[in-house]
């Protein structure tokens, strides 16, 4: 199994600022995913990040707002830019288990509150 | 990607068997059925995956009828610690850079003493 850590675990930020969330995996993985989970809601995929290529964003999410880096096979960052209170959410990263993309390991999440 | 429909919430008691059914009428031939469990303040955790008939592991069983248009997650003898949200997903099981998983609304399971 993969062990995934995220930093920070939570943060409170001011409107208009940016926050970078880090995701570290204890083994090399091909695909990493970033999700958003608003309070009481299900998970929404933001983007898929493969090492060595640009991230692929889902409808409704753009690179200018959520830039992603994937410098190596064990690490990725998601930045939430120019934040507004609507960005208050839990942000989760996940990785594929190697067998299929339907079975993923998830990190503990980063709880973001924007004032 | 096939859409899934599951009950919004379910209640049960400790020691009971809980069955959560998921409908996926538009499941494709190469789609697998996967279930995740999410506790409060944690990321989802993979429980079980199946393609047809029955799959069992140390946590749960997954029953899939012949037409594969629905599936049932069975949790034997639940405890308070099984209180969580359970998500049913349907998607291609083979590894593909184009694949991604889509979470539905999930079922909030509450276990009472």
Coordinates of C-alpha atoms in Angstrom, one line a residue:
Chain A
X1 CA 0.0 0.0 0.0
X2 CA 1.0 3.6 -0.5
X3 CA 1.4 6.1 2.3
X4 CA 0.4 9.6 1.3
X5 CA 1.0 12.8 3.3
X6 CA -0.3 16.2 2.7
X7 CA 0.9 19.6 4.0
X8 CA -0.6 21.6 5.5
X9 CA -3.3 19.6 7.1
X10 CA -5.4 22.7 7.5
X11 CA -5.1 26.5 6.9
X12 CA -7.0 29.7 7.3
X13 CA -6.2 32.2 4.6
X14 CA -7.3 35.7 3.6
X15 CA -9.2 36.5 0.4
X16 CA -6.9 37.2 -2.5
X17 CA -3.9 35.2 -1.3
X18 CA -2.7 31.9 -2.6
X19 CA -1.9 28.6 -0.9
X20 CA 0.2 25.7 -2.1
X21 CA -0.6 22.2 -0.9
X22 CA 2.0 19.5 -1.0
X23 CA 1.4 15.8 -1.6
X24 CA 4.1 13.3 -0.9
X25 CA 4.0 9.6 -1.6
X26 CA 6.3 7.0 -0.1
X27 CA 6.7 5.2 -3.4
X28 CA 6.9 6.1 -7.1
X29 CA 3.6 6.4 -8.9
X30 CA 2.7 7.3 -12.4
X31 CA -0.6 9.1 -11.9
X32 CA -1.5 11.6 -9.1
X33 CA -4.9 13.2 -8.8
X34 CA -6.2 16.2 -7.0
X35 CA -9.8 16.4 -5.7
X36 CA -11.9 19.0 -4.0
X37 CA -14.6 18.1 -1.4
X38 CA -16.8 20.8 -0.2
X39 CA -18.4 20.5 3.2
X40 CA -20.9 17.6 3.3
X41 CA -20.4 16.9 -0.4
X42 CA -18.9 14.3 -2.6
X43 CA -15.5 14.5 -4.2
X44 CA -14.9 16.4 -7.4
X45 CA -11.8 15.7 -9.5
X46 CA -9.8 18.9 -10.2
X47 CA -7.0 17.5 -12.4
X48 CA -4.8 14.6 -13.2
X49 CA -1.0 15.1 -12.9
X50 CA 1.5 12.8 -14.6
X51 CA 5.2 13.3 -14.2
X52 CA 6.8 15.0 -17.1
X53 CA 3.7 16.4 -18.7
X54 CA 1.2 19.1 -18.0
X55 CA -1.7 18.4 -15.8
X56 CA -5.1 17.6 -17.3
X57 CA -7.9 19.7 -15.9
X58 CA -11.5 18.8 -15.6
X59 CA -14.3 21.0 -16.8
X60 CA -14.7 24.0 -14.5
X61 CA -11.1 24.0 -13.3
X62 CA -8.4 26.0 -15.0
X63 CA -4.6 26.1 -14.7
X64 CA -4.5 29.8 -13.7
X65 CA -6.6 29.2 -10.7
X66 CA -5.2 25.7 -9.7
X67 CA -1.6 25.4 -11.0
X68 CA -0.2 22.0 -10.4
X69 CA 3.4 20.8 -10.3
X70 CA 4.7 17.2 -10.6
X71 CA 8.4 17.4 -10.5
X72 CA 9.0 13.7 -9.8
X73 CA 7.2 10.4 -9.3
X74 CA 6.7 10.9 -5.5
X75 CA 5.6 14.5 -5.2
X76 CA 3.0 17.0 -6.4
X77 CA 1.7 20.4 -5.5
X78 CA -1.6 22.1 -6.0
X79 CA -1.8 25.9 -5.6
X80 CA -5.2 27.6 -5.0
X81 CA -4.7 31.1 -6.4
X82 CA -6.4 34.3 -5.6
X83 CA -8.6 32.7 -3.1
X84 CA -12.2 33.6 -2.3
X85 CA -14.5 32.2 0.4
X86 CA -16.0 29.8 -2.3
X87 CA -12.6 28.0 -2.3
X88 CA -13.1 26.9 1.3
X89 CA -13.0 23.1 1.0
X90 CA -11.0 20.0 1.6
X91 CA -8.4 19.3 -1.0
X92 CA -7.2 15.7 -1.4
X93 CA -4.6 14.1 -3.5
X94 CA -4.6 10.5 -4.5
X95 CA -2.5 8.1 -6.4
X96 CA -3.2 5.1 -8.5
X97 CA -2.6 1.7 -7.0
X98 CA -0.8 0.5 -10.1
X99 CA -3.5 -2.0 -11.1
X100 CA -6.2 0.4 -12.3
X101 CA -7.2 4.0 -11.9
X102 CA -10.4 2.9 -10.3
X103 CA -8.5 1.9 -7.2
X104 CA -6.7 4.7 -5.6
X105 CA -5.0 5.6 -2.4
X106 CA -6.0 9.0 -0.9
X107 CA -4.2 11.4 1.3
X108 CA -5.7 12.7 4.5
X109 CA -6.7 16.0 2.9
X110 CA -6.0 19.7 3.5
X111 CA -8.9 21.6 5.0
X112 CA -8.8 25.2 3.7
X113 CA -10.9 28.0 5.1
X114 CA -10.8 31.4 3.2
X115 CA -12.0 34.4 5.1
Chain B
X1 CA -18.7 7.0 -17.5
X2 CA -21.8 5.2 -16.1
X3 CA -23.8 7.2 -13.5
X4 CA -24.5 5.5 -10.2
X5 CA -27.4 5.9 -7.9
X6 CA -27.3 5.0 -4.2
X7 CA -29.4 5.7 -1.1
X8 CA -28.5 9.0 0.5
X9 CA -28.4 7.5 4.0
X10 CA -29.0 4.3 5.9
X11 CA -29.2 3.4 9.6
X12 CA -28.4 0.1 11.3
X13 CA -27.4 -1.4 14.6
X14 CA -24.2 -3.0 15.8
X15 CA -23.9 -6.7 14.9
X16 CA -26.3 -6.5 12.0
X17 CA -25.5 -7.1 8.4
X18 CA -25.8 -4.1 6.2
X19 CA -26.4 -4.1 2.5
X20 CA -26.0 -1.0 0.4
X21 CA -27.3 -1.2 -3.2
X22 CA -26.0 0.8 -6.1
X23 CA -27.7 1.2 -9.4
X24 CA -25.7 1.6 -12.6
X25 CA -28.0 1.0 -15.5
X26 CA -25.6 2.3 -18.2
X27 CA -22.6 0.2 -17.1
X28 CA -20.3 -0.6 -20.1
X29 CA -19.0 -4.1 -20.9
X30 CA -15.5 -3.2 -19.7
X31 CA -16.5 -1.4 -16.6
X32 CA -15.7 -2.5 -13.1
X33 CA -17.6 -1.7 -9.9
X34 CA -15.6 -0.2 -7.1
X35 CA -16.6 0.8 -3.5
X36 CA -14.9 3.3 -1.3
X37 CA -15.4 4.2 2.4
X38 CA -14.8 7.6 3.9
X39 CA -14.6 8.5 7.5
X40 CA -15.0 12.1 8.7
X41 CA -11.8 14.1 8.2
X42 CA -10.2 11.4 6.2
X43 CA -9.7 10.6 2.5
X44 CA -11.7 7.8 1.0
X45 CA -10.4 4.3 1.4
X46 CA -10.7 1.6 -1.3
X47 CA -12.9 -1.3 0.0
X48 CA -13.6 -3.7 -2.8
X49 CA -13.8 -4.0 -6.6
X50 CA -15.6 -6.5 -8.8
X51 CA -16.7 -7.3 -12.3
X52 CA -19.3 -9.9 -11.9
X53 CA -20.9 -12.5 -9.5
X54 CA -19.4 -12.2 -6.0
X55 CA -16.2 -10.9 -4.6
X56 CA -15.2 -11.2 -0.9
X57 CA -12.3 -9.8 1.1
X58 CA -11.6 -9.3 4.7
X59 CA -13.8 -6.2 4.9
X60 CA -16.8 -6.8 2.7
X61 CA -18.5 -8.7 0.0
X62 CA -19.7 -7.4 -3.3
X63 CA -22.6 -9.0 -5.1
X64 CA -23.1 -8.3 -8.8
X65 CA -26.1 -9.9 -10.7
X66 CA -25.8 -11.2 -14.2
X67 CA -27.0 -8.1 -15.9
X68 CA -24.5 -6.0 -13.8
X69 CA -27.0 -3.1 -13.7
X70 CA -26.7 -3.0 -9.9
X71 CA -24.4 -4.1 -7.2
X72 CA -24.7 -4.6 -3.4
X73 CA -22.0 -4.0 -0.9
X74 CA -22.5 -6.2 2.1
X75 CA -20.9 -5.4 5.4
X76 CA -21.1 -8.3 7.9
X77 CA -21.8 -7.7 11.6
X78 CA -21.2 -3.9 11.5
X79 CA -19.8 -2.0 14.5
X80 CA -19.9 1.7 15.4
X81 CA -16.6 2.1 13.6
X82 CA -18.3 1.3 10.3
X83 CA -20.2 4.6 10.5
X84 CA -19.0 6.4 7.3
X85 CA -19.9 7.5 3.8
X86 CA -19.8 4.7 1.2
X87 CA -19.3 5.5 -2.5
X88 CA -20.1 3.3 -5.4
X89 CA -18.1 4.0 -8.6
X90 CA -18.2 2.5 -12.1
X91 CA -15.5 2.8 -14.6
X92 CA -12.9 1.0 -16.8
X93 CA -10.8 -1.2 -14.6
X94 CA -7.8 -1.4 -16.9
X95 CA -4.9 0.9 -16.4
X96 CA -5.2 3.9 -18.7
X97 CA -3.8 7.4 -18.6
X98 CA -7.2 8.5 -19.9
X99 CA -9.1 6.9 -17.1
X100 CA -10.4 8.7 -14.1
X101 CA -12.9 8.0 -11.4
X102 CA -16.0 10.0 -10.7
X103 CA -17.5 10.0 -7.3
X104 CA -21.3 9.9 -6.9
X105 CA -23.2 11.3 -3.9
X106 CA -22.5 8.3 -1.6
X107 CA -24.5 6.7 1.1
X108 CA -24.1 8.0 4.7
X109 CA -24.2 4.9 6.9
X110 CA -24.9 5.4 10.6
X111 CA -24.5 2.6 13.0
X112 CA -26.2 2.7 16.4
X113 CA -25.4 0.8 19.6

